[in-house]
């Protein structure tokens, strides 16, 4: 194996970063596979009910005799869909709000910051619950929207802090004096300086969004059946945990692999974005 | 605080469906609906609803449930007897777990068990709370049959032993998840202390490694950890929603969940208001605790803009 060098750090990628990328890649591959092929029809009753894992059914079957491994594979697709959608929304709203707050007058900034602080004091899940409740009926779309909106407060606060730091620089003052519009300042000076840190945070938010989606589905507020969300699989398995304990384990392991992968990827990205932190871990 | 109330109010009014719907039966005619709207006040302009809401809050009058008619504050009080012990027990156990393990993970980071602690906490923050709960149920209630899997004794705390048995697994669940994230902060704060100049100076002046760490490290390392503790305590209290569902506990979280399902505004509002109040109080307490530990914070003007 030759050295994998990054242009930024000029040294080998850390093993944990590689593990993270592999785990995320595995989940993406499984999710893409389900678009064209699954071992069984996800809604077909393919075997005995609550069968233990076997060669035919790698993760056993659920209470209706559906193949659990197929459902877990589809769960990866749902988790990734919600995660990507939610992070995109959080980035869009969060970065815009954060930039507005950074440029705003003192009063508007104070109001925005106070609102954000309160929203952040609530766990993402609780906010998402309220938003789901506020919309009519739970669906994949509402789950994405709810988690994205709930996560945007954290992104907004981070963006504001990062942007303010850039705005205090002399070269920004120089640009202002030279007559650059604030949109120009954002494009030329602010965004290029803050995006590495933002990307790291968004990767972490991705993991949190996957957990939030599972929790929403667990509470019955996520994507409705037949969407085999990991959270819903676990909720169903909890009812049959006395007869089929494996069903309560397997979907969680799948979820763990994705979130751990995302967290490790975020850590790796941070090391690349900010080499001074490398010594800490 | 006023902003907090305003945000809550706006969030709640976003819920579609008139709260009066909870009062009338299906197929009620327009006049009955109008009467119900008048009764709950949802026919008034939003601004007036808001003023009434704030005025009632000032008297600690949270209204009565639309569904059951029970005063909200009474219901909250009853449910806090489940949620508060649950949260506090879990909080204390989490600290008891996380402080020694976090410090150990930092001091012995090059030994295998130091690394193991770090890995375990990484795993702990990557899973949803409810899965840990289900796994613990599978292990302790189903396989080992040590404790009941869910529910709460009908007589509540009048039967303290049974109540504690019921709370054992939920407390363990929250404590594990909370400890996992706390360990990371404690470890990182300890690493800061270990790498600091004052610790090197203390050792150069002849203190032993352990003595230097205890005399100088704890107080310095505690400051950032305390502010995290405050946030964790608050989010645990609010995050109890999920754990209460896993173990079918009649706490504040399940009150909120049922309230949302039934569009029972006073209940939802009440729970959110009380939790916000507790969150703000905890944050305030954490601030004070930090200043007690670190005299430098007392001298500085607080509230500098970042």
PDB file of C-alpha atoms in Angstrom, chain B residues 13 18 23 73 82 88 94-95 112 127 133 141 150 160 163 167 197 225 245-246 263 277 281 302:
ATOM      1  CA  UNK B  13     -49.753  28.564  16.974  1.00  0.00           C
ATOM      2  CA  UNK B  18     -58.217  24.871  15.773  1.00  0.00           C
ATOM      3  CA  UNK B  23     -63.769  20.237  22.619  1.00  0.00           C
ATOM      4  CA  UNK B  73     -49.994  22.772  36.577  1.00  0.00           C
ATOM      5  CA  UNK B  82     -41.469  10.643  37.710  1.00  0.00           C
ATOM      6  CA  UNK B  88     -31.529  13.620  38.524  1.00  0.00           C
ATOM      7  CA  UNK B  94     -23.587   9.868  34.592  1.00  0.00           C
ATOM      8  CA  UNK B  95     -21.253  12.247  36.448  1.00  0.00           C
ATOM      9  CA  UNK B 112      -5.036   0.276  25.940  1.00  0.00           C
ATOM     10  CA  UNK B 127     -26.512   5.655  18.789  1.00  0.00           C
ATOM     11  CA  UNK B 133     -32.949   1.353  26.110  1.00  0.00           C
ATOM     12  CA  UNK B 141     -35.503  -7.744  31.472  1.00  0.00           C
ATOM     13  CA  UNK B 150     -41.585  -1.127  31.401  1.00  0.00           C
ATOM     14  CA  UNK B 160     -40.745   3.229  46.772  1.00  0.00           C
ATOM     15  CA  UNK B 163     -40.826   2.519  41.819  1.00  0.00           C
ATOM     16  CA  UNK B 167     -36.705   3.352  37.189  1.00  0.00           C
ATOM     17  CA  UNK B 197       2.305  25.422  31.628  1.00  0.00           C
ATOM     18  CA  UNK B 225     -17.047  20.928  32.208  1.00  0.00           C
ATOM     19  CA  UNK B 245     -41.798   6.121  25.579  1.00  0.00           C
ATOM     20  CA  UNK B 246     -39.371   3.177  25.603  1.00  0.00           C
ATOM     21  CA  UNK B 263     -53.697  18.870  19.984  1.00  0.00           C
ATOM     22  CA  UNK B 277     -38.062  27.639  32.821  1.00  0.00           C
ATOM     23  CA  UNK B 281     -32.662  28.074  35.698  1.00  0.00           C
ATOM     24  CA  UNK B 302     -19.788  39.162  31.561  1.00  0.00           C
TER      25      UNK B 302
END
